[in-house]
């Protein structure tokens, strides 16, 4: 999987698919000078949840100065669903306001419709363009082949799957003055009156391969600034086991993905691990990393239902 089923025992966090972050993307919009950020949740939607969780905060964090801490945060919250309809509110916080879990900051969009049909609901909010709803899952991989010790089946697990997509586009300057930004996504939910982080991530296919079951909840609750200290040693051991790496070579590979922040230098074309486009073959990239090139890929290509314009994610199946 990419980041699908990121809770313990290959289940969704809290056993709730609505809280399950599946993928994060960062790439240039077709219109020059604009950046697109996408976070997808709810794998195999809508079977695991008919709407976004109304007690959750879905969040995209942005590090603009390289200190591994959020300097900007876009928070997306959703109303209680009624009669198959739901609305979304979007807030933008900067500075200290970007470093908590609560949805704070300037309200960019209030009570915008969410789309659960094939027609996306697109909202223009000043310089920002936003959409949320049911979309085709762009993740592609031969998961059965991976489970069968790399005996490839030629079947794309994601070919007929949907997710809930949250798509944000804005001028580059809205995401920080420097060309390079760091991005990660987080899902928090209110429990006993307190907001708790139950999922977070940026790079694809990390927790499934690297984290033992008993640390997944702590990882999902953690912050990227602590990742190198907390996960360097156990993840080095994983690479030594899977790929036969030396310690130095393993740590060199881990510096690409730890801390778990997707770096995107907007002065260069997007392509994983410099950001991530919807057609990047991240499964092959991760298999190559894990095995030190012994397993170079799964021979599955990107989906053909991607849209050339906003919101970019294909129509749901």
Short mmCIF file of C-alpha atoms in Angstrom, two decimals:
data_model
loop_
_atom_site.label_atom_id
_atom_site.label_comp_id
_atom_site.label_asym_id
_atom_site.label_seq_id
_atom_site.Cartn_x
_atom_site.Cartn_y
_atom_site.Cartn_z
CA UNK A 1 0.00 0.00 0.00
CA UNK A 2 1.04 3.66 -0.17
CA UNK A 3 -0.17 5.08 3.16
CA UNK A 4 -3.45 3.17 3.07
CA UNK A 5 -4.34 1.15 6.20
CA UNK A 6 -1.72 2.91 8.31
CA UNK A 7 -3.01 1.78 11.69
CA UNK A 8 -1.85 -1.35 13.51
CA UNK A 9 -2.41 -4.72 11.84
CA UNK A 10 -3.05 -3.21 8.40
CA UNK A 11 -6.22 -1.50 9.54
CA UNK A 12 -7.35 2.10 9.40
CA UNK A 13 -6.46 4.31 12.38
CA UNK A 14 -9.06 3.89 15.12
CA UNK A 15 -10.64 1.28 12.84
CA UNK A 16 -12.23 4.15 10.89
CA UNK A 17 -11.47 4.51 7.18
CA UNK A 18 -12.55 8.16 7.25
CA UNK A 19 -9.45 8.90 9.34
CA UNK A 20 -7.08 6.94 7.08
CA UNK A 21 -4.64 9.12 5.11
CA UNK A 22 -3.80 7.36 1.84
CA UNK A 23 -1.54 9.71 -0.14
CA UNK A 24 -0.06 13.19 -0.38
CA UNK A 25 0.88 15.00 -3.60
CA UNK A 26 2.67 18.27 -4.39
CA UNK A 27 3.22 19.49 -7.94
CA UNK A 28 2.97 22.51 -10.22
CA UNK A 29 -0.40 23.46 -11.67
CA UNK A 30 -0.70 23.80 -15.45
CA UNK A 31 -1.05 27.55 -14.94
CA UNK A 32 2.46 28.93 -14.32
CA UNK A 33 3.24 30.16 -10.83
CA UNK A 34 0.71 27.98 -9.02
CA UNK A 35 1.18 24.95 -6.75
CA UNK A 36 -1.18 22.03 -6.15
CA UNK A 37 -1.36 20.11 -2.86
CA UNK A 38 -3.60 17.05 -2.54
CA UNK A 39 -4.31 14.83 0.45
CA UNK A 40 -6.41 11.71 -0.03
CA UNK A 41 -8.18 9.77 2.71
CA UNK A 42 -10.72 6.96 3.12
CA UNK A 43 -9.36 4.02 1.09
CA UNK A 44 -11.89 2.06 -0.97
CA UNK A 45 -14.39 4.89 -0.48
CA UNK A 46 -17.24 5.04 0.14
CA UNK A 47 -17.44 1.51 1.55
CA UNK A 48 -15.59 2.49 4.74
CA UNK A 49 -17.35 5.81 5.22
CA UNK A 50 -20.02 7.70 3.34
CA UNK A 51 -18.73 11.16 4.32
CA UNK A 52 -15.76 12.93 5.91
CA UNK A 53 -15.57 12.53 9.68
CA UNK A 54 -17.37 15.53 11.24
CA UNK A 55 -15.21 15.43 14.40
CA UNK A 56 -11.91 15.30 12.52
CA UNK A 57 -9.43 17.93 11.37
CA UNK A 58 -7.80 17.12 8.03
CA UNK A 59 -4.65 19.16 7.68
CA UNK A 60 -1.81 19.99 5.30
CA UNK A 61 1.27 21.33 7.09
CA UNK A 62 3.97 23.29 5.29
CA UNK A 63 7.54 23.96 6.42
CA UNK A 64 8.82 27.06 4.61
CA UNK A 65 12.26 27.46 6.23
CA UNK A 66 13.65 23.94 6.53
CA UNK A 67 13.42 23.61 10.32
CA UNK A 68 11.09 20.56 10.09
CA UNK A 69 8.25 22.43 11.81
CA UNK A 70 5.02 23.75 10.32
CA UNK A 71 5.07 27.43 9.36
CA UNK A 72 1.75 27.26 7.49
CA UNK A 73 -1.22 24.97 7.98
CA UNK A 74 -4.39 24.47 5.98
CA UNK A 75 -7.12 22.83 8.04
CA UNK A 76 -10.23 21.26 6.52
CA UNK A 77 -13.24 20.51 8.70
CA UNK A 78 -16.60 19.09 7.73
CA UNK A 79 -20.18 19.37 8.91
CA UNK A 80 -22.36 16.53 10.07
CA UNK A 81 -23.65 14.82 6.92
CA UNK A 82 -27.36 15.23 6.31
CA UNK A 83 -29.40 13.57 3.59
CA UNK A 84 -26.25 12.63 1.71
CA UNK A 85 -24.84 16.19 1.78
CA UNK A 86 -21.92 17.71 3.67
CA UNK A 87 -20.10 21.05 3.75
CA UNK A 88 -16.45 22.01 4.26
CA UNK A 89 -14.69 24.90 6.01
CA UNK A 90 -11.06 25.74 5.21
CA UNK A 91 -8.73 27.73 7.47
CA UNK A 92 -5.18 28.96 6.89
CA UNK A 93 -2.86 29.50 9.87
CA UNK A 94 0.67 30.88 9.97
CA UNK A 95 3.40 30.91 12.61
CA UNK A 96 2.59 29.45 16.01
CA UNK A 97 -1.00 28.89 14.95
CA UNK A 98 0.23 26.35 12.43
CA UNK A 99 1.84 24.13 15.06
CA UNK A 100 -1.13 22.89 17.05
CA UNK A 101 -3.77 20.37 16.05
CA UNK A 102 -6.81 22.63 16.21
CA UNK A 103 -8.32 24.16 13.08
CA UNK A 104 -7.42 27.81 13.57
CA UNK A 105 -6.48 30.78 11.42
CA UNK A 106 -8.17 32.82 8.72
CA UNK A 107 -11.30 31.29 7.25
CA UNK A 108 -10.78 30.95 3.49
CA UNK A 109 -13.91 28.95 2.75
CA UNK A 110 -17.02 28.47 4.88
CA UNK A 111 -19.73 25.87 4.35
CA UNK A 112 -18.65 24.92 0.83
CA UNK A 113 -20.37 21.88 -0.68
CA UNK A 114 -18.63 18.50 -0.78
CA UNK A 115 -19.14 16.36 -3.87
CA UNK A 116 -20.06 12.69 -3.58
CA UNK A 117 -20.96 12.35 -7.27
CA UNK A 118 -18.91 12.41 -10.45
CA UNK A 119 -19.12 16.20 -10.71
CA UNK A 120 -16.53 17.91 -8.49
CA UNK A 121 -17.53 20.86 -6.32
CA UNK A 122 -14.93 23.56 -6.97
CA UNK A 123 -14.70 26.68 -4.81
CA UNK A 124 -12.74 29.83 -5.67
CA UNK A 125 -11.63 31.68 -2.53
CA UNK A 126 -9.52 34.66 -3.50
CA UNK A 127 -6.18 33.27 -4.65
CA UNK A 128 -7.10 29.75 -3.53
CA UNK A 129 -9.01 27.04 -5.35
CA UNK A 130 -10.38 24.15 -3.27
CA UNK A 131 -12.36 20.97 -3.81
CA UNK A 132 -13.25 17.98 -1.64
CA UNK A 133 -15.19 14.82 -2.32
CA UNK A 134 -15.28 11.35 -3.81
CA UNK A 135 -12.64 10.82 -6.51
CA UNK A 136 -10.75 8.03 -8.25
CA UNK A 137 -7.74 6.77 -6.26
CA UNK A 138 -4.58 7.51 -8.31
CA UNK A 139 -2.45 4.98 -6.41
CA UNK A 140 -1.28 2.08 -8.56
CA UNK A 141 0.54 -1.11 -7.55
CA UNK A 142 0.57 -4.88 -7.97
CA UNK A 143 -0.16 -5.53 -4.30
CA UNK A 144 -0.89 -9.22 -4.82
CA UNK A 145 2.50 -9.60 -6.46
CA UNK A 146 4.22 -7.90 -3.53
CA UNK A 147 2.46 -10.21 -1.06
CA UNK A 148 3.48 -13.20 -3.20
CA UNK A 149 7.21 -12.42 -2.85
CA UNK A 150 7.39 -10.37 -6.04
CA UNK A 151 5.70 -12.91 -8.28
CA UNK A 152 3.95 -10.28 -10.35
CA UNK A 153 0.32 -10.73 -11.36
CA UNK A 154 0.01 -7.75 -13.69
CA UNK A 155 -3.09 -6.61 -11.79
CA UNK A 156 -3.32 -3.04 -10.52
CA UNK A 157 -4.96 -3.05 -7.09
CA UNK A 158 -6.02 0.57 -7.40
CA UNK A 159 -7.54 0.42 -10.88
CA UNK A 160 -11.14 0.48 -9.65
CA UNK A 161 -10.75 2.13 -6.23
CA UNK A 162 -11.97 5.49 -4.94
CA UNK A 163 -10.87 7.85 -2.17
CA UNK A 164 -12.00 11.10 -0.62
CA UNK A 165 -9.78 13.79 -2.11
CA UNK A 166 -8.97 17.23 -0.70
CA UNK A 167 -7.41 19.39 -3.41
CA UNK A 168 -5.86 22.81 -2.81
CA UNK A 169 -4.31 25.10 -5.43
CA UNK A 170 -2.90 28.59 -5.01
CA UNK A 171 -0.16 30.94 -6.26
CA UNK A 172 3.31 29.81 -5.23
CA UNK A 173 3.73 32.74 -2.85
CA UNK A 174 0.82 31.52 -0.71
CA UNK A 175 2.92 28.50 0.28
CA UNK A 176 6.03 30.44 1.27
CA UNK A 177 8.58 32.80 -0.30
CA UNK A 178 11.37 30.27 -0.95
CA UNK A 179 11.25 27.84 -3.88
CA UNK A 180 11.58 24.80 -1.58
CA UNK A 181 8.83 23.81 0.80
CA UNK A 182 8.25 20.74 2.94
CA UNK A 183 4.77 19.24 3.15
CA UNK A 184 3.05 16.61 5.26
CA UNK A 185 -0.55 15.69 5.99
CA UNK A 186 -2.26 14.85 9.26
CA UNK A 187 -5.65 13.62 10.41
CA UNK A 188 -6.77 14.32 13.97
CA UNK A 189 -10.03 13.43 15.68
CA UNK A 190 -11.67 14.60 18.87
CA UNK A 191 -11.64 12.00 21.65
CA UNK A 192 -12.94 12.74 25.15
CA UNK A 193 -12.97 16.42 24.31
CA UNK A 194 -9.36 16.53 23.09
CA UNK A 195 -8.03 16.56 19.54
CA UNK A 196 -5.69 13.59 18.96
CA UNK A 197 -3.51 12.95 15.91
CA UNK A 198 -4.35 9.49 14.58
CA UNK A 199 -2.58 9.56 11.21
CA UNK A 200 0.16 11.55 9.52
CA UNK A 201 2.59 11.10 6.68
CA UNK A 202 4.17 12.51 3.56
CA UNK A 203 6.32 9.96 1.74
CA UNK A 204 4.54 6.92 0.28
CA UNK A 205 4.89 3.37 1.56
CA UNK A 206 6.87 4.04 4.71
CA UNK A 207 4.83 2.87 7.66
CA UNK A 208 3.74 -0.35 5.92
CA UNK A 209 7.33 -1.44 5.31
CA UNK A 210 9.27 0.15 8.15
CA UNK A 211 7.09 0.41 11.25
CA UNK A 212 6.36 -2.52 13.52
CA UNK A 213 2.73 -2.86 14.56
CA UNK A 214 3.35 -1.70 18.13
CA UNK A 215 4.82 1.65 17.06
CA UNK A 216 2.36 2.67 14.34
CA UNK A 217 0.06 4.61 16.65
CA UNK A 218 2.98 6.52 18.17
CA UNK A 219 4.30 7.28 14.70
CA UNK A 220 0.92 8.60 13.57
CA UNK A 221 0.74 10.83 16.65
CA UNK A 222 4.30 12.12 16.28
CA UNK A 223 5.94 15.11 14.65
CA UNK A 224 8.46 15.06 11.78
CA UNK A 225 10.99 17.04 13.81
CA UNK A 226 11.52 13.93 15.98
CA UNK A 227 11.61 11.34 13.19
CA UNK A 228 15.36 11.01 12.70
CA UNK A 229 16.02 10.49 16.38
CA UNK A 230 13.13 8.06 16.85
CA UNK A 231 13.31 5.95 13.69
CA UNK A 232 16.84 6.08 12.28
CA UNK A 233 18.06 2.95 14.08
CA UNK A 234 15.07 0.62 13.55
CA UNK A 235 14.64 1.71 9.94
CA UNK A 236 18.36 1.25 9.27
CA UNK A 237 17.97 -2.32 10.50
CA UNK A 238 15.06 -2.81 8.09
CA UNK A 239 17.16 -1.68 5.12
CA UNK A 240 20.04 -3.88 6.20
CA UNK A 241 17.64 -6.82 6.34
CA UNK A 242 15.77 -6.19 3.08
CA UNK A 243 18.54 -4.74 0.94
CA UNK A 244 21.83 -5.78 2.51
CA UNK A 245 22.85 -2.16 3.05
CA UNK A 246 25.78 -1.06 5.13
CA UNK A 247 24.89 1.28 7.98
CA UNK A 248 26.20 4.33 6.12
CA UNK A 249 24.41 3.40 2.90
CA UNK A 250 21.15 2.75 4.75
CA UNK A 251 21.33 6.09 6.53
CA UNK A 252 21.98 7.85 3.22
CA UNK A 253 18.76 6.35 1.86
CA UNK A 254 16.83 7.24 5.00
CA UNK A 255 17.83 10.89 4.76
CA UNK A 256 15.54 11.06 1.71
CA UNK A 257 12.47 10.04 3.72
CA UNK A 258 13.31 11.05 7.29
CA UNK A 259 11.98 13.27 8.59
CA UNK A 260 8.73 12.21 6.93
CA UNK A 261 8.33 15.48 5.03
CA UNK A 262 7.81 15.63 1.28
CA UNK A 263 10.30 18.21 0.04
CA UNK A 264 9.34 20.10 -3.09
CA UNK A 265 11.72 22.51 -4.81
CA UNK A 266 9.38 24.46 -7.05
CA UNK A 267 12.30 25.73 -9.11
CA UNK A 268 12.61 22.20 -10.51
CA UNK A 269 10.03 19.94 -12.18
CA UNK A 270 8.00 17.87 -9.73
CA UNK A 271 8.75 14.17 -9.66
CA UNK A 272 9.11 11.99 -6.60
CA UNK A 273 10.97 12.54 -4.29
CA UNK A 274 10.94 16.19 -5.38
CA UNK A 275 7.26 16.62 -4.63
CA UNK A 276 5.02 13.97 -6.11
CA UNK A 277 2.78 13.97 -9.17
CA UNK A 278 -0.29 11.81 -9.62
CA UNK A 279 1.53 9.60 -12.13
CA UNK A 280 4.81 9.04 -10.25
CA UNK A 281 5.64 5.34 -9.84
CA UNK A 282 6.24 5.47 -6.10
CA UNK A 283 5.74 1.72 -5.63
CA UNK A 284 8.72 0.96 -7.85
CA UNK A 285 10.72 3.71 -6.15
CA UNK A 286 10.07 2.21 -2.72
CA UNK A 287 10.79 -1.38 -3.83
CA UNK A 288 14.06 -0.22 -5.37
CA UNK A 289 15.00 1.54 -2.15
CA UNK A 290 14.07 -1.39 0.10
CA UNK A 291 15.96 -3.99 -1.91
CA UNK A 292 18.89 -1.84 -3.08
CA UNK A 293 17.74 -2.31 -6.66
CA UNK A 294 17.24 -6.07 -6.53
CA UNK A 295 13.50 -5.57 -7.12
CA UNK A 296 13.29 -2.56 -9.43
CA UNK A 297 9.52 -2.35 -9.83
CA UNK A 298 6.14 -4.02 -10.19
CA UNK A 299 5.47 -3.23 -13.89
CA UNK A 300 2.23 -1.34 -13.20
CA UNK A 301 1.71 2.05 -14.85
CA UNK A 302 -0.23 5.15 -13.81
CA UNK A 303 -3.95 5.49 -14.21
CA UNK A 304 -5.39 6.96 -17.39
CA UNK A 305 -8.37 8.70 -15.77
CA UNK A 306 -6.44 11.66 -14.36
CA UNK A 307 -7.84 15.07 -15.28
CA UNK A 308 -5.69 17.70 -17.05
CA UNK A 309 -7.22 20.50 -14.97
CA UNK A 310 -8.39 21.10 -11.42
CA UNK A 311 -9.16 18.99 -9.36
CA UNK A 312 -6.85 16.61 -11.31
CA UNK A 313 -8.11 13.44 -9.60
CA UNK A 314 -10.20 11.28 -11.91
CA UNK A 315 -13.94 10.84 -11.68
CA UNK A 316 -15.04 8.16 -9.19
CA UNK A 317 -15.76 4.62 -10.34
#
